[in-house]
Tab-separated table of C-alpha atoms in Angstrom:
chain	number	residue	atom	x	y	z
A	1	MET	CA	24.587	22.294	7.164
A	2	ARG	CA	21.452	20.199	5.321
A	3	ASN	CA	21.696	17.112	7.755
A	4	TYR	CA	18.233	15.959	8.324
A	5	LEU	CA	15.531	14.489	5.708
A	6	LEU	CA	12.053	14.757	6.050
A	7	ALA	CA	9.597	11.985	5.105
A	8	PHE	CA	5.965	12.267	4.334
A	9	ASP	CA	4.156	8.777	5.147
A	10	GLN	CA	0.681	9.578	3.681
A	11	GLY	CA	-1.275	6.390	4.726
A	12	THR	CA	-4.796	5.396	4.674
A	13	THR	CA	-6.251	6.126	7.823
A	14	SER	CA	-3.336	8.725	8.997
A	15	SER	CA	-0.912	11.082	7.865
A	16	ARG	CA	2.589	10.771	9.345
A	17	ALA	CA	5.699	12.869	9.098
A	18	LEU	CA	8.976	11.515	10.136
A	19	LEU	CA	12.445	13.521	10.805
A	20	LEU	CA	15.691	11.635	10.193
A	21	ASP	CA	19.135	12.748	11.370
A	22	PRO	CA	22.355	11.688	9.524
A	23	ASP	CA	22.560	8.148	10.608
A	24	GLY	CA	18.750	7.520	9.658
A	25	ASN	CA	17.564	7.701	13.058
A	26	THR	CA	13.916	9.123	13.678
A	27	ILE	CA	14.232	12.126	15.736
A	28	ALA	CA	10.649	13.062	15.457
A	29	VAL	CA	7.549	11.731	14.411
A	30	ALA	CA	3.918	13.134	14.233
A	31	GLN	CA	0.595	11.679	13.192
A	32	ALA	CA	-3.010	12.777	12.582
A	33	GLU	CA	-5.765	10.487	11.554
A	34	PHE	CA	-8.538	11.804	9.095
A	35	ARG	CA	-11.834	10.745	8.160
A	36	GLN	CA	-12.892	7.520	6.271
A	37	ILE	CA	-16.089	8.288	4.223
A	38	PHE	CA	-18.461	5.227	3.540
A	39	PRO	CA	-21.172	6.567	1.321
A	40	LYS	CA	-22.424	3.184	0.605
A	41	PRO	CA	-21.755	-0.663	1.419
A	42	GLY	CA	-18.361	-1.327	-0.589
A	43	TRP	CA	-17.391	2.429	-1.279
A	44	VAL	CA	-14.605	4.329	0.653
A	45	GLU	CA	-13.579	7.769	0.140
A	46	HIS	CA	-11.296	10.546	1.561
A	47	ASP	CA	-11.654	14.135	1.448
A	48	PRO	CA	-8.531	15.321	-0.457
A	49	ASN	CA	-8.158	18.762	1.228
A	50	GLU	CA	-8.258	16.782	4.763
A	51	ILE	CA	-5.173	14.419	3.302
A	52	TRP	CA	-3.099	17.664	2.607
A	53	SER	CA	-4.262	19.650	5.764
A	54	THR	CA	-2.999	16.614	8.108
A	55	GLN	CA	-0.155	15.774	6.008
A	56	SER	CA	1.108	19.480	5.978
A	57	GLY	CA	0.313	19.759	9.714
A	58	VAL	CA	2.453	16.727	10.796
A	59	ALA	CA	5.115	17.895	8.795
A	60	ALA	CA	5.284	21.637	10.046
A	61	GLU	CA	4.925	19.934	13.850
A	62	VAL	CA	8.015	17.645	13.619
A	63	VAL	CA	9.989	20.490	12.038
A	64	ASN	CA	8.872	22.709	14.943
A	65	ARG	CA	9.110	19.922	17.675
A	66	ALA	CA	12.634	18.923	16.417
A	67	ASN	CA	13.589	22.658	16.550
A	68	VAL	CA	15.130	22.591	12.965
A	69	ASP	CA	15.607	25.270	10.624
A	70	LEU	CA	14.293	24.826	7.100
A	71	ASN	CA	17.865	25.433	5.622
A	72	GLN	CA	19.123	22.227	7.771
A	73	ILE	CA	16.836	19.811	5.854
A	74	ALA	CA	18.420	18.181	3.096
A	75	ALA	CA	15.372	17.052	1.157
A	76	ILE	CA	11.687	15.678	1.303
A	77	GLY	CA	10.987	12.179	0.549
A	78	ILE	CA	7.313	11.485	-0.203
A	79	THR	CA	5.483	7.747	0.235
A	80	ASN	CA	1.852	7.523	-0.188
A	81	GLN	CA	-1.291	4.993	-0.019
A	82	ARG	CA	-0.952	4.000	-3.526
A	83	GLU	CA	-4.101	3.438	-5.755
A	84	THR	CA	-6.229	5.801	-4.423
A	85	ALA	CA	-7.319	8.173	-7.164
A	86	ILE	CA	-7.838	12.000	-6.924
A	87	VAL	CA	-8.863	14.258	-9.836
A	88	TRP	CA	-8.947	18.193	-9.531
A	89	ASP	CA	-9.689	21.344	-11.330
A	90	ARG	CA	-6.214	22.495	-12.728
A	91	ARG	CA	-7.600	26.149	-12.222
A	92	THR	CA	-8.925	26.250	-8.835
A	93	GLY	CA	-6.678	23.348	-7.549
A	94	GLN	CA	-10.006	21.963	-5.834
A	95	PRO	CA	-10.925	18.381	-6.146
A	96	ILE	CA	-14.167	17.478	-8.029
A	97	TYR	CA	-14.991	14.465	-6.079
A	98	ASN	CA	-13.594	13.108	-2.893
A	99	ALA	CA	-10.592	10.680	-3.257
A	100	ILE	CA	-11.778	7.245	-4.301
A	101	VAL	CA	-9.706	4.892	-1.857
A	102	TRP	CA	-7.964	1.684	-3.102
A	103	GLN	CA	-10.129	-0.172	-0.960
A	104	ASP	CA	-13.373	1.019	-2.746
A	105	ARG	CA	-15.329	-1.780	-4.714
A	106	ARG	CA	-17.948	0.354	-6.599
A	107	THR	CA	-15.987	-0.327	-10.099
A	108	ALA	CA	-16.261	-4.173	-9.697
A	109	GLY	CA	-18.826	-4.466	-12.417
A	110	MET	CA	-16.517	-2.065	-14.716
A	111	CYS	CA	-13.843	-4.717	-14.309
A	112	ASP	CA	-16.212	-7.410	-15.016
A	113	ARG	CA	-17.094	-5.948	-18.282
A	114	MET	CA	-13.459	-5.574	-19.092
A	115	LYS	CA	-12.808	-9.314	-18.337
A	116	ALA	CA	-15.920	-10.072	-20.635
A	117	GLU	CA	-14.168	-8.201	-23.426
A	118	GLY	CA	-11.131	-10.369	-23.004
A	119	LEU	CA	-8.700	-7.982	-21.802
A	120	GLU	CA	-7.267	-10.059	-19.037
A	121	GLN	CA	-4.047	-10.870	-20.842
A	122	THR	CA	-3.597	-7.187	-22.523
A	123	VAL	CA	-3.766	-5.838	-19.007
A	124	GLN	CA	-1.444	-8.163	-17.492
A	125	GLU	CA	1.196	-7.992	-20.349
A	126	ARG	CA	1.230	-4.046	-20.726
A	127	THR	CA	0.885	-3.265	-16.695
A	128	GLY	CA	1.699	-6.297	-14.809
A	129	LEU	CA	-1.609	-6.108	-13.128
A	130	VAL	CA	-4.798	-7.960	-12.844
A	131	ILE	CA	-8.045	-6.317	-13.795
A	132	ASP	CA	-9.444	-5.410	-10.393
A	133	ALA	CA	-11.300	-2.380	-8.653
A	134	TYR	CA	-8.249	-2.019	-6.423
A	135	PHE	CA	-6.455	0.156	-8.952
A	136	SER	CA	-6.806	3.695	-10.024
A	137	GLY	CA	-7.817	3.627	-13.649
A	138	THR	CA	-11.103	2.320	-13.298
A	139	LYS	CA	-11.808	4.994	-10.281
A	140	VAL	CA	-10.822	7.809	-12.724
A	141	ALA	CA	-13.120	6.570	-15.384
A	142	TRP	CA	-15.676	6.393	-12.647
A	143	ILE	CA	-15.265	10.003	-11.666
A	144	LEU	CA	-15.446	11.298	-15.301
A	145	ASP	CA	-18.704	9.200	-16.057
A	146	ASN	CA	-20.535	10.211	-12.869
A	147	VAL	CA	-19.604	13.523	-11.939
A	148	ASP	CA	-21.758	16.350	-13.747
A	149	GLY	CA	-19.528	18.036	-16.520
A	150	ALA	CA	-16.238	16.089	-15.791
A	151	ARG	CA	-15.644	14.170	-18.966
A	152	ALA	CA	-15.971	17.513	-21.113
A	153	LYS	CA	-13.854	19.470	-18.589
A	154	ALA	CA	-11.163	16.434	-18.622
A	155	GLU	CA	-11.355	16.575	-22.530
A	156	ARG	CA	-10.728	20.439	-22.596
A	157	GLY	CA	-7.527	19.677	-20.426
A	158	GLU	CA	-8.831	21.495	-17.418
A	159	LEU	CA	-8.613	18.571	-14.996
A	160	ALA	CA	-5.680	16.845	-13.475
A	161	PHE	CA	-5.453	13.112	-12.066
A	162	GLY	CA	-3.013	12.014	-9.669
A	163	THR	CA	-2.372	9.469	-7.053
A	164	VAL	CA	-1.756	11.003	-3.695
A	165	ASP	CA	1.906	11.673	-4.138
A	166	SER	CA	1.092	13.898	-7.272
A	167	TRP	CA	-1.701	15.615	-4.985
A	168	LEU	CA	0.604	16.398	-2.222
A	169	ILE	CA	3.314	17.670	-4.556
A	170	TRP	CA	0.916	20.001	-6.613
A	171	ARG	CA	-0.368	21.422	-3.019
A	172	LEU	CA	3.413	21.603	-1.793
A	173	THR	CA	4.912	23.423	-4.938
A	174	GLY	CA	1.536	25.877	-5.191
A	175	GLY	CA	0.135	24.050	-8.260
A	176	ARG	CA	3.207	24.342	-10.231
A	177	ILE	CA	4.393	20.546	-10.653
A	178	HIS	CA	2.220	17.773	-11.728
A	179	VAL	CA	4.094	14.440	-11.447
A	180	THR	CA	4.448	11.101	-10.104
A	181	ASP	CA	6.813	8.270	-9.866
A	182	GLU	CA	7.125	4.826	-11.912
A	183	THR	CA	6.331	3.017	-8.870
A	184	ASN	CA	2.726	5.093	-8.344
A	185	ALA	CA	2.477	5.216	-12.156
A	186	SER	CA	2.564	1.342	-12.289
A	187	ARG	CA	-0.494	0.945	-10.145
A	188	THR	CA	-3.012	2.833	-12.098
A	189	MET	CA	-3.645	0.123	-14.680
A	190	LEU	CA	-2.936	2.973	-17.382
A	191	PHE	CA	0.843	2.314	-17.376
A	192	ASN	CA	3.168	0.373	-19.356
A	193	ILE	CA	5.631	-1.144	-17.132
A	194	HIS	CA	8.026	-2.242	-20.009
A	195	THR	CA	8.039	0.935	-21.949
A	196	ARG	CA	7.914	2.716	-18.935
A	197	GLU	CA	5.105	5.104	-20.376
A	198	TRP	CA	1.570	5.907	-20.240
A	199	ASP	CA	-0.266	3.250	-22.451
A	200	ASP	CA	-2.462	4.645	-25.322
A	201	GLU	CA	-4.405	1.459	-25.506
A	202	MET	CA	-5.339	1.228	-21.756
A	203	LEU	CA	-5.997	5.062	-21.958
A	204	GLY	CA	-8.531	4.030	-24.508
A	205	HIS	CA	-10.162	1.380	-22.797
A	206	LEU	CA	-10.967	3.310	-19.897
A	207	ARG	CA	-11.552	6.506	-21.652
A	208	VAL	CA	-8.966	8.612	-19.752
A	209	PRO	CA	-7.846	11.772	-21.767
A	210	ARG	CA	-3.908	11.679	-21.627
A	211	SER	CA	-3.910	15.381	-20.928
A	212	MET	CA	-5.204	14.568	-17.186
A	213	LEU	CA	-2.014	12.570	-16.226
A	214	PRO	CA	0.820	13.714	-14.590
A	215	GLU	CA	4.567	13.549	-15.791
A	216	VAL	CA	6.217	10.241	-14.742
A	217	LYS	CA	9.773	10.499	-13.254
A	218	SER	CA	12.088	8.370	-11.246
A	219	SER	CA	11.865	7.478	-7.776
A	220	SER	CA	15.048	9.619	-6.741
A	221	GLU	CA	15.622	12.718	-8.270
A	222	VAL	CA	14.783	16.572	-7.332
A	223	TYR	CA	11.366	17.396	-8.693
A	224	GLY	CA	11.248	20.972	-7.427
A	225	GLU	CA	11.221	22.947	-4.388
A	226	ALA	CA	8.390	23.580	-1.567
A	227	VAL	CA	6.565	26.727	-1.030
A	228	GLY	CA	4.799	28.050	2.059
A	229	THR	CA	5.830	26.404	5.447
A	230	LEU	CA	8.435	24.403	3.905
A	231	ALA	CA	9.757	26.778	1.380
A	232	GLY	CA	13.234	26.200	-0.476
A	233	VAL	CA	13.305	22.571	0.592
A	234	PRO	CA	13.862	20.347	-2.052
A	235	ILE	CA	11.300	17.324	-2.895
A	236	ALA	CA	13.625	14.615	-4.145
A	237	GLY	CA	12.017	11.215	-3.340
A	238	ILE	CA	8.564	9.606	-4.237
A	239	ALA	CA	8.115	5.734	-4.076
A	240	GLY	CA	4.325	4.099	-3.234
A	241	ASP	CA	4.361	3.023	0.385
A	242	GLN	CA	4.946	-0.704	-0.176
A	243	GLN	CA	7.986	-0.088	-2.794
A	244	SER	CA	9.170	2.343	-0.458
A	245	ALA	CA	9.244	-0.048	2.326
A	246	LEU	CA	11.028	-2.699	-0.069
A	247	PHE	CA	13.912	-0.022	-0.562
A	248	GLY	CA	13.764	0.920	3.318
A	249	GLN	CA	14.037	-2.670	4.491
A	250	MET	CA	17.241	-2.653	2.265
A	251	CYS	CA	15.758	-5.665	-0.016
A	252	HIS	CA	17.907	-4.395	-2.876
A	253	GLU	CA	19.074	-7.790	-4.287
A	254	PRO	CA	16.659	-10.266	-6.213
A	255	GLY	CA	14.951	-12.812	-4.082
A	256	MET	CA	14.512	-10.462	-1.315
A	257	VAL	CA	11.028	-10.173	0.483
A	258	LYS	CA	9.316	-7.935	3.029
A	259	ASN	CA	5.798	-7.857	4.373
A	260	THR	CA	4.276	-4.623	5.589
A	261	TYR	CA	1.394	-5.115	8.405
A	262	GLY	CA	-0.651	-1.783	7.948
A	263	THR	CA	-4.090	-1.274	7.114
A	264	GLY	CA	-3.653	-3.835	4.459
A	265	CYS	CA	-0.745	-6.477	4.156
A	266	PHE	CA	1.574	-6.255	1.056
A	267	MET	CA	4.302	-8.548	0.066
A	268	LEU	CA	7.043	-7.553	-2.241
A	269	MET	CA	9.934	-9.709	-3.427
A	270	ASN	CA	12.647	-8.069	-5.516
A	271	THR	CA	13.147	-9.407	-8.845
A	272	GLY	CA	15.859	-7.071	-9.992
A	273	LYS	CA	15.721	-5.925	-13.514
A	274	GLU	CA	13.422	-8.153	-14.662
A	275	ALA	CA	9.571	-7.954	-14.855
A	276	VAL	CA	8.831	-11.485	-13.735
A	277	PRO	CA	5.188	-12.482	-15.194
A	278	SER	CA	3.033	-13.922	-12.563
A	279	ARG	CA	1.153	-17.179	-13.122
A	280	ASN	CA	-0.467	-17.469	-9.861
A	281	LYS	CA	-2.404	-14.071	-9.806
A	282	LEU	CA	0.204	-11.927	-8.275
A	283	LEU	CA	1.042	-8.244	-9.519
A	284	THR	CA	4.219	-7.744	-11.537
A	285	THR	CA	5.136	-3.974	-10.293
A	286	ILE	CA	7.708	-1.664	-10.639
A	287	GLY	CA	10.167	-1.488	-7.159
A	288	TRP	CA	11.721	1.863	-7.792
A	289	ARG	CA	13.751	3.549	-10.466
A	290	ARG	CA	17.136	5.631	-9.712
A	291	GLY	CA	20.253	6.188	-11.436
A	292	GLY	CA	18.726	5.102	-14.631
A	293	GLU	CA	17.856	1.906	-13.536
A	294	THR	CA	14.160	0.495	-13.064
A	295	HIS	CA	14.049	-2.694	-10.507
A	296	TYR	CA	10.945	-4.668	-10.552
A	297	ALA	CA	8.985	-6.689	-7.989
A	298	LEU	CA	6.316	-9.153	-7.648
A	299	GLU	CA	3.589	-8.131	-5.181
A	300	GLY	CA	0.632	-9.829	-3.176
A	301	SER	CA	-1.836	-7.539	-1.690
A	302	ILE	CA	-4.026	-8.183	1.039
A	303	PHE	CA	-6.819	-5.477	1.485
A	304	ILE	CA	-7.549	-5.983	5.396
A	305	ALA	CA	-4.745	-6.665	7.677
A	306	GLY	CA	-4.593	-4.114	10.710
A	307	ALA	CA	-7.976	-2.914	9.731
A	308	VAL	CA	-9.227	-5.990	11.391
A	309	VAL	CA	-7.984	-4.873	14.670
A	310	GLN	CA	-9.670	-1.502	14.109
A	311	TRP	CA	-12.826	-3.253	13.323
A	312	LEU	CA	-12.181	-5.120	16.500
A	313	ARG	CA	-11.941	-1.505	18.571
A	314	ASP	CA	-14.490	0.413	16.389
A	315	GLY	CA	-17.203	-2.157	15.383
A	316	LEU	CA	-17.183	-4.807	18.199
A	317	LYS	CA	-15.555	-2.422	20.723
A	318	VAL	CA	-13.896	-5.630	22.436
A	319	ILE	CA	-11.060	-3.713	22.826
A	320	ARG	CA	-10.610	0.094	23.677
A	321	SER	CA	-7.311	0.661	21.710
A	322	SER	CA	-5.344	-1.319	19.076
A	323	ALA	CA	-2.611	-2.173	21.354
A	324	GLU	CA	-5.092	-3.987	23.560
A	325	VAL	CA	-5.379	-6.692	20.969
A	326	GLU	CA	-2.191	-8.844	21.890
A	327	ALA	CA	-3.131	-9.164	25.360
A	328	LEU	CA	-6.828	-10.104	24.558
A	329	ALA	CA	-5.627	-12.627	22.100
A	330	SER	CA	-2.765	-14.078	24.254
A	331	SER	CA	-5.221	-14.775	27.221
A	332	VAL	CA	-6.339	-17.938	25.515
A	333	PRO	CA	-3.887	-20.608	24.232
A	334	ASP	CA	-5.608	-20.815	20.701
A	335	SER	CA	-8.344	-19.686	18.858
A	336	GLY	CA	-10.748	-22.483	19.860
A	337	ASP	CA	-10.818	-23.508	16.069
A	338	VAL	CA	-12.332	-20.358	15.199
A	339	TYR	CA	-11.151	-18.828	11.913
A	340	LEU	CA	-12.065	-15.018	10.794
A	341	VAL	CA	-11.498	-14.337	6.956
A	342	PRO	CA	-11.227	-10.453	6.757
A	343	ALA	CA	-12.708	-10.177	3.503
A	344	PHE	CA	-14.425	-7.052	4.284
A	345	ALA	CA	-13.456	-5.264	0.987
A	346	GLY	CA	-13.146	-8.638	-1.107
A	347	LEU	CA	-10.160	-10.678	-1.482
A	348	GLY	CA	-7.074	-9.406	-2.875
A	349	ALA	CA	-4.219	-11.740	-4.304
A	350	PRO	CA	-3.829	-14.572	-4.994
A	351	HIS	CA	-7.955	-14.958	-4.811
A	352	TRP	CA	-8.988	-11.823	-6.652
A	353	ASP	CA	-12.601	-12.115	-5.318
A	354	PRO	CA	-14.430	-8.549	-5.062
A	355	TYR	CA	-17.730	-10.290	-4.178
A	356	ALA	CA	-16.197	-12.116	-1.012
A	357	ARG	CA	-16.992	-10.517	2.459
A	358	GLY	CA	-15.951	-11.218	5.914
A	359	ALA	CA	-16.878	-14.635	7.435
A	360	VAL	CA	-16.259	-16.331	11.148
A	361	VAL	CA	-16.594	-19.869	11.163
A	362	GLY	CA	-16.112	-22.236	13.733
A	363	MET	CA	-17.729	-20.416	16.755
A	364	THR	CA	-19.367	-22.335	19.743
A	365	ARG	CA	-20.970	-21.472	23.240
A	366	GLY	CA	-17.557	-21.425	24.530
A	367	THR	CA	-16.133	-18.699	22.105
A	368	THR	CA	-15.224	-15.716	23.629
A	369	ASP	CA	-13.942	-12.017	22.647
A	370	ALA	CA	-10.284	-13.501	23.231
A	371	HIS	CA	-10.983	-16.415	20.887
A	372	LEU	CA	-12.084	-13.662	18.219
A	373	ALA	CA	-9.260	-11.563	18.709
A	374	ARG	CA	-7.042	-14.269	18.214
A	375	ALA	CA	-8.779	-15.415	15.150
A	376	ALA	CA	-8.561	-12.026	13.818
A	377	LEU	CA	-4.870	-11.869	14.203
A	378	GLU	CA	-4.388	-15.330	12.822
A	379	GLY	CA	-6.337	-14.535	9.587
A	380	ILE	CA	-3.844	-11.842	8.905
A	381	ALA	CA	-1.140	-14.424	9.098
A	382	PHE	CA	-3.041	-16.848	7.101
A	383	GLN	CA	-3.758	-14.611	4.067
A	384	VAL	CA	0.290	-14.026	4.223
A	385	VAL	CA	0.910	-17.654	3.677
A	386	ASP	CA	-1.266	-17.671	0.550
A	387	ILE	CA	0.707	-14.701	-0.875
A	388	LEU	CA	4.088	-16.347	-0.125
A	389	ARG	CA	3.151	-19.649	-1.610
A	390	ALA	CA	2.135	-17.893	-4.725
A	391	MET	CA	5.338	-16.177	-4.813
A	392	GLU	CA	7.514	-18.918	-4.191
A	393	ALA	CA	5.856	-20.585	-7.186
A	394	ASP	CA	6.246	-17.718	-9.495
A	395	ALA	CA	9.874	-17.087	-8.669
A	396	GLY	CA	10.824	-20.524	-8.501
A	397	ILE	CA	12.735	-19.981	-5.017
A	398	SER	CA	12.212	-21.386	-1.638
A	399	LEU	CA	12.392	-18.099	0.744
A	400	LYS	CA	14.804	-18.061	3.571
A	401	GLU	CA	13.846	-15.514	5.750
A	402	LEU	CA	10.876	-12.584	5.893
A	403	ARG	CA	11.605	-9.161	6.799
A	404	VAL	CA	8.328	-7.448	8.195
A	405	ASP	CA	7.743	-3.737	9.398
A	406	GLY	CA	4.318	-1.795	9.633
A	407	GLY	CA	2.373	-0.994	12.899
A	408	ALA	CA	1.101	-4.485	13.378
A	409	SER	CA	4.650	-5.796	13.270
A	410	ASN	CA	5.227	-4.721	16.725
A	411	ASN	CA	2.861	-7.448	17.736
A	412	ASN	CA	4.762	-10.024	18.967
A	413	LEU	CA	1.953	-12.920	19.035
A	414	LEU	CA	1.153	-12.194	15.486
A	415	MET	CA	5.004	-12.138	14.363
A	416	GLN	CA	5.548	-15.648	16.444
A	417	PHE	CA	2.432	-17.236	14.708
A	418	GLN	CA	3.404	-15.678	11.072
A	419	ALA	CA	7.003	-17.572	11.712
A	420	ASP	CA	5.379	-21.013	12.772
A	421	LEU	CA	2.920	-20.761	9.884
A	422	LEU	CA	5.709	-20.054	7.382
A	423	GLY	CA	8.418	-22.368	8.809
A	424	ILE	CA	11.072	-19.581	8.018
A	425	PRO	CA	12.468	-16.815	10.522
A	426	VAL	CA	10.647	-13.588	10.618
A	427	ILE	CA	12.769	-10.447	11.259
A	428	ARG	CA	11.774	-7.466	12.502
A	429	PRO	CA	14.239	-4.256	12.172
A	430	ALA	CA	15.066	-1.804	14.953
A	431	ASN	CA	13.035	0.737	12.986
A	432	THR	CA	9.801	-0.650	11.689
A	433	GLU	CA	9.180	3.095	10.108
A	434	THR	CA	10.531	1.385	6.938
A	435	THR	CA	7.855	2.930	4.547
A	436	GLY	CA	8.822	6.600	5.539
A	437	LEU	CA	12.524	5.524	5.886
A	438	GLY	CA	12.592	4.064	2.153
A	439	SER	CA	11.307	7.696	0.485
A	440	ALA	CA	13.778	9.482	2.687
A	441	PHE	CA	16.768	7.438	1.451
A	442	LEU	CA	15.525	7.873	-1.783
A	443	ALA	CA	15.423	11.490	-1.544
A	444	GLY	CA	18.744	11.732	0.281
A	445	LEU	CA	20.182	9.797	-2.307
A	446	ALA	CA	19.156	12.088	-4.852
A	447	VAL	CA	20.674	15.285	-3.418
A	448	GLY	CA	24.002	13.576	-2.342
A	449	HIS	CA	23.134	13.310	1.477
A	450	TYR	CA	24.301	9.616	0.974
A	451	LYS	CA	26.871	8.888	-1.517
A	452	SER	CA	25.535	5.285	-2.543
A	453	VAL	CA	23.201	2.650	-1.743
A	454	ASP	CA	25.898	0.812	0.463
A	455	ASP	CA	26.230	3.927	2.721
A	456	VAL	CA	22.172	3.259	3.201
A	457	ARG	CA	22.384	-0.420	3.941
A	458	THR	CA	24.482	0.140	6.930
A	459	LEU	CA	21.681	2.267	8.394
A	460	TRP	CA	19.491	-1.118	8.741
A	461	LYS	CA	19.689	-3.205	11.880
A	462	ALA	CA	17.553	-6.100	13.145
A	463	ASP	CA	15.545	-5.754	16.624
A	464	ARG	CA	14.218	-9.243	16.773
A	465	VAL	CA	14.195	-12.537	14.973
A	466	PHE	CA	10.828	-14.866	15.448
A	467	GLU	CA	12.013	-18.545	14.856
A	468	PRO	CA	9.392	-20.904	13.797
A	469	ALA	CA	8.057	-23.477	16.545
A	470	MET	CA	5.179	-25.109	15.062
A	471	SER	CA	5.587	-28.629	13.389
A	472	ALA	CA	5.105	-29.083	9.783
A	473	ASP	CA	1.927	-31.579	10.425
A	474	ALA	CA	0.349	-29.002	12.763
A	475	ARG	CA	1.005	-26.020	10.202
A	476	GLU	CA	-0.662	-28.094	7.349
A	477	VAL	CA	-3.915	-28.726	9.465
A	478	ARG	CA	-4.310	-25.251	10.247
A	479	TYR	CA	-3.738	-24.035	6.866
A	480	SER	CA	-6.151	-26.602	5.796
A	481	ARG	CA	-8.706	-25.219	8.004
A	482	TRP	CA	-8.132	-21.695	6.710
A	483	ARG	CA	-8.728	-22.950	3.261
A	484	LYS	CA	-12.029	-24.300	4.282
A	485	ALA	CA	-13.004	-21.035	6.141
A	486	LEU	CA	-12.070	-19.183	2.898
A	487	ASP	CA	-14.527	-21.072	1.069
A	488	HIS	CA	-17.332	-19.883	3.072
A	489	ALA	CA	-16.366	-16.282	2.277
A	490	ARG	CA	-16.049	-16.423	-1.367
A	491	SER	CA	-18.620	-14.877	-3.643
A	492	TRP	CA	-20.892	-13.688	-0.786
A	493	VAL	CA	-22.331	-10.477	-2.744
A	494	ASP	CA	-24.160	-10.951	-5.947
A	495	SER	CA	-22.297	-9.494	-8.703
A	496	THR	CA	-25.696	-8.728	-10.673
A	497	ASN	CA	-26.318	-6.354	-7.765
A	498	ASP	CA	-23.407	-4.431	-8.338
């Protein structure tokens, strides 16, 4: 009996694998971190072969740890860091350059030129996105322009481009299958979210040959079978990490919202079968496609969330492990009027300032590492308020609750402060691995492991509800101070030096 589902959860700082039993319980998890490469200020890269080796390694590890035979695994679901761009040689299967990570800002100048050419409305209408270095399209263009011989090879059809899902499936299938799904395609700035096809006008603007692109599939169907250590197991679900979490949080009805606290922070609202254009600098994106229907979402993207805790650990060394931050921050009653704006990679939605940089304001001689730790956590929560207020304005509704997941959602201090700032309940599920769960559920639906979405919904359970305890007046005072701190971080880097 094929009773188990295997989820690949390929993230920004680590590769994870989860094995789920028939009731959706996680019976085994493995994780491996990989190198973060910073060639220049604002540049972030990964080695694509390290992404593959760590992901394939943890997948083998969970299967062995659970003592499960391959013929007991119904399907593989894949979820991934989304806008990271990889270009490889079709013949050798080797990357021609490191993966350029979604956090990378090297193409900010290219984006400025696109804005100067008056392309902002075109980009939003066709792709649902804003013009920003965040997305894959300008990263691919940069590789073609800066790697010797790359453009000529691409024009001869010798190169392949993919987001991380495409790269993993290429490797999983021994180079036989080059596909992506609509959720990942919608993050490239090359895909028309209305026609659901690669957009010739956008390809022309960015000079990306169509021959490089993967075939775009739905988020829930059998794409092929794995070879090698997972030989014969169907690959049947793909969704970018945030859309996967939206599905895994059971936000299946319009108006439902989830927020994932990972390396970055990402809030998505299900808008149903309608692509709602944003008037407040949010993104209109594809939530998933299955059963012949595409569901859309509004999204707000925060570039630095959990990564600020890694900075406290690795950069400032005020904590030895990320888990220690809650105790340190809780050792003081408040931040001492210290505000930390974690704009280390610019500001995402709704500000979209690639030239912003991190700022700490309000420090005095009495400021301690505990105040800084608390300000770091609060800086995550304040950014979420920025997003939610824009999202409510776009959708024309007031949110009743926020479902949360991701590693930092296990931080009770952060979750309580988030509820206080938003003035609504924050609900954490019993299983916070919703990013991996979403892709596994999509795969399970494709192969008949689950009969319907209703079967999947019964698997979601709440762990804890954080009720707001801060007065409305206190909330507004704190938020106004945050907005003042934001002003100090904006436009710090001179764009003419890009």
